[in-house]
Amino acid sequence: MSSTPHLGSPADAASLLVAVLAQNERTQPERLKTILNSLIQHLHAFAQETQLNYEELELGLQFLNEIGLASGPKKNEAILLADVLGLSTLVQLQDAKRIMAHGGTEPGLIGPFWRANHPQLPSGAKICTADTPGDLMTVRVRVMDLNKKSVPGALVDVWQASPSGLYENQDDHQVDMNLRGRFTADNHGEFFFRTVKPAGYPIPIDGPVGRLLDHQKRHAMRPAHLHFIAIAQGYRVLATQIFDSQDPCINSDVVFGAVGSLVRHFEPDPTQVNAWQLQVDIMLEPGETRIPHPPLS
Ligand code: BEZ
Ligand code: FE
């Protein structure tokens, strides 16, 4: 005989919720069961609180379908949605609390533009072509553990948008993998690279998330930033971003990600005119090295 709990005929919201939760009782793994339990309760409470009608439910589901249809190997609209709703930053802040309590570096959003297979470059390389517009910038990176001991051999992917406001994969005028690189930390846990000073840019608004921002009468800008993801055996993977404190949108990031110690003053480079310098220290927590899935191929 099946051990499926008897559904009965839920006649009101409370007994419907009990019946739906009962169907989640045997879910495995346990963590999925916990998450689904909470999600079901919040969804039911949300529909009751807003007195959602069927037409509105259909509209919402249609929107989610469009998010899926707009996503693929070249674009990740689902990440954009979580970002503009502040969900990604909320999760990041929860992670940050744990990581920083141990002295680790504050994490930042990965965002939808990290690509698999960044070009491996030697320390000192320039990550962009000579015709990429913008002031020159030198970025020095040091990867350490929580005791400030260097982590030689750490792999660090870096990526940024062109000052024209686009990542290379969005822009026919940039060569493949422009403004992206993968570096290996030396025996001192260090490397440096040369680039152009990033500028702020709008997130993609040609899809359903753009329509959502329109309804909300919001701008689409992110303040200027560089992305980093550090991967080293025996340490938790850390994704972070460093923002330019002088950017006009520093206090109104469309994805709420320019927070805390991620906001930095980009220093003028005293050795060159119209050039900038930045030191980025990455302190990694020991733990399992689980590499996130790059949103783009
Ligand atoms: C980014 O920093 O690349 C990004 C993050 C969230 C949404 C869009 C872009
Ligand atoms: Fe970005």
Short mmCIF file of C-alpha atoms and ligand atoms in Angstrom, two decimals:
data_model
loop_
_atom_site.label_atom_id
_atom_site.label_comp_id
_atom_site.label_asym_id
_atom_site.label_seq_id
_atom_site.Cartn_x
_atom_site.Cartn_y
_atom_site.Cartn_z
CA MET A 1 0.00 0.00 0.00
CA SER A 2 1.21 3.52 -0.74
CA SER A 3 2.34 5.52 2.28
CA THR A 4 1.33 8.84 0.62
CA PRO A 5 -0.51 10.88 3.26
CA HIS A 6 -4.26 11.07 2.60
CA LEU A 7 -5.04 14.42 0.97
CA GLY A 8 -8.60 14.82 2.15
CA SER A 9 -10.47 17.83 0.73
CA PRO A 10 -8.93 20.99 2.14
CA ALA A 11 -11.80 23.41 2.48
CA ASP A 12 -9.91 26.52 3.55
CA ALA A 13 -6.49 28.15 3.35
CA ALA A 14 -5.26 26.67 6.63
CA SER A 15 -6.15 23.07 5.80
CA LEU A 16 -4.84 23.50 2.23
CA LEU A 17 -1.47 24.58 3.65
CA VAL A 18 -1.44 21.58 6.00
CA ALA A 19 -2.19 19.25 3.05
CA VAL A 20 0.56 20.78 0.86
CA LEU A 21 3.13 20.63 3.67
CA ALA A 22 2.20 16.99 4.34
CA GLN A 23 3.21 16.21 0.72
CA ASN A 24 6.66 17.57 1.51
CA GLU A 25 7.24 15.32 4.51
CA ARG A 26 9.30 12.66 2.71
CA THR A 27 11.39 15.09 0.62
CA GLN A 28 15.12 14.36 0.51
CA PRO A 29 17.72 15.68 1.01
CA GLU A 30 16.74 17.16 4.38
CA ARG A 31 17.97 20.64 3.45
CA LEU A 32 15.70 20.69 0.37
CA LYS A 33 12.78 19.67 2.58
CA THR A 34 13.51 22.57 4.95
CA ILE A 35 13.77 25.08 2.11
CA LEU A 36 10.57 23.85 0.42
CA ASN A 37 8.67 23.89 3.71
CA SER A 38 9.55 27.51 4.26
CA LEU A 39 8.98 28.50 0.61
CA ILE A 40 5.49 26.91 0.57
CA GLN A 41 4.51 28.72 3.75
CA HIS A 42 5.79 32.07 2.50
CA LEU A 43 4.11 31.66 -0.92
CA HIS A 44 0.77 30.84 0.68
CA ALA A 45 1.09 33.76 3.11
CA PHE A 46 2.02 36.08 0.21
CA ALA A 47 -1.03 35.06 -1.87
CA GLN A 48 -3.28 35.62 1.15
CA GLU A 49 -1.73 38.91 2.18
CA THR A 50 -2.07 40.35 -1.35
CA GLN A 51 -5.38 38.56 -2.02
CA LEU A 52 -3.80 37.48 -5.32
CA ASN A 53 -6.35 36.75 -8.05
CA TYR A 54 -5.97 34.18 -10.83
CA GLU A 55 -5.23 36.72 -13.55
CA GLU A 56 -2.38 38.13 -11.43
CA LEU A 57 -1.05 34.64 -10.75
CA GLU A 58 -1.03 33.94 -14.50
CA LEU A 59 0.81 37.20 -15.18
CA GLY A 60 3.45 36.31 -12.59
CA LEU A 61 3.90 32.82 -14.01
CA GLN A 62 4.13 34.22 -17.54
CA PHE A 63 6.86 36.58 -16.28
CA LEU A 64 8.81 33.63 -14.83
CA ASN A 65 8.44 31.77 -18.14
CA GLU A 66 9.87 34.80 -19.94
CA ILE A 67 12.81 34.89 -17.53
CA GLY A 68 13.57 31.29 -18.52
CA LEU A 69 13.14 31.96 -22.23
CA ALA A 70 15.48 34.98 -22.04
CA SER A 71 18.23 32.88 -20.39
CA GLY A 72 20.79 30.69 -22.10
CA PRO A 73 24.56 30.24 -22.46
CA LYS A 74 24.93 33.93 -23.43
CA LYS A 75 22.55 35.57 -20.93
CA ASN A 76 21.33 34.80 -17.43
CA GLU A 77 18.10 36.68 -16.77
CA ALA A 78 17.32 34.62 -13.63
CA ILE A 79 20.40 35.97 -11.84
CA LEU A 80 19.42 39.48 -12.93
CA LEU A 81 15.97 39.01 -11.39
CA ALA A 82 17.39 37.82 -8.03
CA ASP A 83 19.81 40.77 -8.16
CA VAL A 84 17.32 43.58 -8.81
CA LEU A 85 15.02 42.21 -6.07
CA GLY A 86 17.91 42.39 -3.60
CA LEU A 87 17.76 38.64 -3.00
CA SER A 88 21.34 38.00 -4.14
CA THR A 89 22.66 40.79 -1.92
CA LEU A 90 20.63 39.51 1.05
CA VAL A 91 22.20 36.05 0.65
CA GLN A 92 25.60 37.69 0.21
CA LEU A 93 25.15 39.72 3.42
CA GLN A 94 24.31 36.52 5.30
CA ASP A 95 27.49 34.91 3.95
CA ALA A 96 29.47 38.06 4.72
CA LYS A 97 28.46 37.96 8.38
CA ARG A 98 29.86 34.46 8.79
CA ILE A 99 32.99 35.04 6.70
CA MET A 100 33.91 38.38 8.28
CA ALA A 101 33.38 37.06 11.82
CA HIS A 102 36.39 34.86 11.05
CA GLY A 103 38.40 37.68 9.47
CA GLY A 104 37.73 36.68 5.85
CA THR A 105 37.26 39.11 2.96
CA GLU A 106 33.77 40.48 2.40
CA PRO A 107 32.09 38.64 -0.49
CA GLY A 108 30.37 40.41 -3.38
CA LEU A 109 27.89 39.33 -6.05
CA ILE A 110 29.16 37.07 -8.81
CA GLY A 111 26.56 38.60 -11.14
CA PRO A 112 25.54 37.18 -14.50
CA PHE A 113 28.76 37.92 -16.43
CA TRP A 114 31.39 35.51 -15.11
CA ARG A 115 32.50 33.24 -17.95
CA ALA A 116 34.04 29.79 -17.87
CA ASN A 117 37.60 29.48 -19.21
CA HIS A 118 39.04 32.94 -18.71
CA PRO A 119 42.44 33.22 -20.46
CA GLN A 120 45.35 32.26 -18.18
CA LEU A 121 47.66 35.26 -17.98
CA PRO A 122 51.05 35.85 -16.34
CA SER A 123 51.40 38.36 -13.52
CA GLY A 124 51.83 41.87 -14.96
CA ALA A 125 49.70 41.17 -18.05
CA LYS A 126 47.25 43.69 -19.42
CA ILE A 127 43.76 42.20 -19.52
CA CYS A 128 42.50 44.47 -22.31
CA THR A 129 43.40 45.38 -25.86
CA ALA A 130 45.26 48.66 -26.57
CA ASP A 131 42.13 50.26 -28.08
CA THR A 132 40.00 49.74 -24.94
CA PRO A 133 39.04 53.25 -23.81
CA GLY A 134 39.73 54.54 -20.29
CA ASP A 135 42.48 55.60 -17.88
CA LEU A 136 45.14 53.01 -17.12
CA MET A 137 44.92 51.17 -13.83
CA THR A 138 47.26 48.76 -12.06
CA VAL A 139 45.69 46.27 -9.69
CA ARG A 140 47.83 44.38 -7.16
CA VAL A 141 46.29 41.33 -5.53
CA ARG A 142 47.45 39.40 -2.46
CA VAL A 143 45.74 36.14 -1.51
CA MET A 144 46.09 35.10 2.14
CA ASP A 145 44.56 32.79 4.70
CA LEU A 146 42.85 34.06 7.84
CA ASN A 147 46.25 34.28 9.60
CA LYS A 148 47.53 36.54 6.80
CA LYS A 149 49.77 33.77 5.50
CA SER A 150 50.09 33.83 1.73
CA VAL A 151 48.25 31.26 -0.39
CA PRO A 152 50.62 30.45 -3.28
CA GLY A 153 49.02 28.95 -6.36
CA ALA A 154 45.57 30.46 -5.72
CA LEU A 155 43.73 31.00 -9.00
CA VAL A 156 41.99 34.34 -9.34
CA ASP A 157 39.60 35.19 -12.16
CA VAL A 158 39.13 38.91 -12.77
CA TRP A 159 36.57 40.52 -15.06
CA GLN A 160 35.10 43.95 -15.68
CA ALA A 161 33.03 45.93 -18.16
CA SER A 162 34.64 48.29 -20.65
CA PRO A 163 34.28 52.00 -19.85
CA SER A 164 31.94 51.97 -22.87
CA GLY A 165 29.48 50.25 -20.50
CA LEU A 166 29.47 46.69 -21.83
CA TYR A 167 31.10 43.35 -21.00
CA GLU A 168 32.88 41.91 -24.05
CA ASN A 169 30.27 39.18 -24.50
CA GLN A 170 27.62 41.90 -24.96
CA ASP A 171 29.70 43.97 -27.37
CA ASP A 172 30.66 43.22 -31.01
CA HIS A 173 33.39 45.89 -30.80
CA GLN A 174 35.45 44.02 -28.19
CA VAL A 175 37.51 40.91 -28.84
CA ASP A 176 36.51 37.66 -27.16
CA MET A 177 37.55 37.64 -23.46
CA ASN A 178 38.61 41.32 -23.43
CA LEU A 179 38.88 42.60 -19.84
CA ARG A 180 38.99 39.10 -18.41
CA GLY A 181 41.85 37.01 -17.10
CA ARG A 182 42.84 34.17 -14.80
CA PHE A 183 45.99 34.69 -12.71
CA THR A 184 47.95 32.34 -10.47
CA ALA A 185 49.26 33.77 -7.20
CA ASP A 186 53.06 33.46 -6.81
CA ASN A 187 54.97 32.13 -3.77
CA HIS A 188 53.98 35.26 -1.85
CA GLY A 189 50.31 34.82 -2.80
CA GLU A 190 50.63 37.84 -5.10
CA PHE A 191 50.17 38.95 -8.69
CA PHE A 192 49.31 42.15 -10.48
CA PHE A 193 47.60 43.09 -13.69
CA ARG A 194 47.04 46.15 -15.79
CA THR A 195 43.69 47.27 -17.08
CA VAL A 196 41.58 50.39 -17.61
CA LYS A 197 39.73 52.12 -14.80
CA PRO A 198 36.19 50.70 -14.94
CA ALA A 199 33.16 52.93 -15.40
CA GLY A 200 29.58 52.42 -14.25
CA TYR A 201 27.27 50.59 -16.62
CA PRO A 202 23.60 49.66 -16.96
CA ILE A 203 22.55 46.07 -16.39
CA PRO A 204 20.84 44.55 -19.48
CA ILE A 205 17.31 45.94 -19.81
CA ASP A 206 16.27 44.29 -23.07
CA GLY A 207 14.42 41.46 -21.28
CA PRO A 208 11.68 40.94 -18.70
CA VAL A 209 13.85 42.39 -15.89
CA GLY A 210 14.12 45.62 -17.90
CA ARG A 211 10.32 45.77 -18.06
CA LEU A 212 10.16 45.24 -14.30
CA LEU A 213 12.56 48.15 -13.71
CA ASP A 214 10.37 50.30 -16.00
CA HIS A 215 7.29 49.50 -13.92
CA GLN A 216 9.25 50.38 -10.80
CA LYS A 217 10.56 53.63 -12.39
CA ARG A 218 14.14 52.69 -11.47
CA HIS A 219 17.45 53.42 -13.18
CA ALA A 220 19.53 50.44 -14.30
CA MET A 221 23.03 51.58 -13.32
CA ARG A 222 25.72 49.75 -11.38
CA PRO A 223 28.60 51.82 -9.98
CA ALA A 224 32.06 51.15 -11.49
CA HIS A 225 33.62 47.94 -10.19
CA LEU A 226 35.98 45.05 -10.80
CA HIS A 227 35.10 41.40 -10.14
CA PHE A 228 37.30 38.77 -8.51
CA ILE A 229 36.81 35.10 -7.73
CA ALA A 230 39.56 33.30 -5.83
CA ILE A 231 39.91 29.51 -5.91
CA ALA A 232 42.48 27.61 -3.85
CA GLN A 233 42.55 24.00 -2.71
CA GLY A 234 41.52 23.66 0.95
CA TYR A 235 39.77 27.07 1.04
CA ARG A 236 36.21 28.18 0.40
CA VAL A 237 35.83 29.93 -2.94
CA LEU A 238 35.43 33.69 -2.56
CA ALA A 239 33.70 35.91 -5.13
CA THR A 240 33.91 39.62 -4.52
CA GLN A 241 33.76 43.01 -6.22
CA ILE A 242 35.56 46.27 -5.55
CA PHE A 243 33.65 49.50 -6.23
CA ASP A 244 34.90 53.00 -7.02
CA SER A 245 33.74 55.24 -4.15
CA GLN A 246 33.73 58.25 -6.53
CA ASP A 247 31.12 56.78 -8.87
CA PRO A 248 27.96 58.96 -9.03
CA CYS A 249 25.77 55.86 -8.48
CA ILE A 250 27.75 54.50 -5.54
CA ASN A 251 24.72 54.92 -3.26
CA SER A 252 22.10 53.70 -5.72
CA ASP A 253 23.43 50.45 -7.20
CA VAL A 254 20.47 48.86 -9.04
CA VAL A 255 21.37 45.51 -7.45
CA PHE A 256 22.20 46.91 -3.97
CA GLY A 257 25.65 45.28 -4.06
CA ALA A 258 27.96 48.26 -3.36
CA VAL A 259 28.21 47.76 0.38
CA GLY A 260 30.68 47.89 3.27
CA SER A 261 34.36 47.28 2.67
CA LEU A 262 33.72 46.60 -1.04
CA VAL A 263 33.60 50.37 -1.64
CA ARG A 264 37.15 51.69 -2.08
CA HIS A 265 38.97 54.85 -2.98
CA PHE A 266 40.85 54.27 -6.27
CA GLU A 267 44.23 56.00 -5.77
CA PRO A 268 46.00 58.01 -8.49
CA ASP A 269 49.18 56.22 -9.63
CA PRO A 270 52.07 58.59 -8.69
CA THR A 271 54.31 57.13 -11.44
CA GLN A 272 52.05 57.97 -14.42
CA VAL A 273 49.60 60.66 -15.52
CA ASN A 274 45.91 59.80 -15.78
CA ALA A 275 46.57 56.44 -14.17
CA TRP A 276 45.21 54.70 -11.10
CA GLN A 277 46.21 51.99 -8.69
CA LEU A 278 44.38 49.59 -6.43
CA GLN A 279 45.51 47.03 -3.85
CA VAL A 280 43.15 44.12 -3.26
CA ASP A 281 43.75 41.79 -0.30
CA ILE A 282 41.79 38.55 -0.38
CA MET A 283 41.61 36.58 2.87
CA LEU A 284 40.26 33.06 2.33
CA GLU A 285 38.48 30.88 4.87
CA PRO A 286 39.61 27.27 5.13
CA GLY A 287 36.97 24.82 3.92
CA GLU A 288 35.68 22.80 1.03
CA THR A 289 36.57 24.22 -2.41
CA ARG A 290 33.19 24.24 -4.19
CA ILE A 291 33.50 26.12 -7.47
CA PRO A 292 30.26 27.88 -8.51
CA HIS A 293 28.93 27.25 -11.98
CA PRO A 294 29.93 30.14 -14.30
CA PRO A 295 26.66 31.69 -15.55
CA LEU A 296 28.10 32.12 -19.08
CA SER A 297 30.10 29.72 -21.25
C1 BEZ B 1 27.74 42.53 -12.44
O1 BEZ B 1 28.35 43.06 -11.57
O2 BEZ B 1 28.36 42.12 -13.41
C2 BEZ B 1 26.26 42.44 -12.35
C3 BEZ B 1 25.70 42.07 -11.16
C4 BEZ B 1 24.33 42.00 -11.07
C5 BEZ B 1 23.54 42.29 -12.17
C6 BEZ B 1 24.13 42.68 -13.36
C7 BEZ B 1 25.50 42.75 -13.45
FE FE B 2 29.89 43.69 -13.11
#
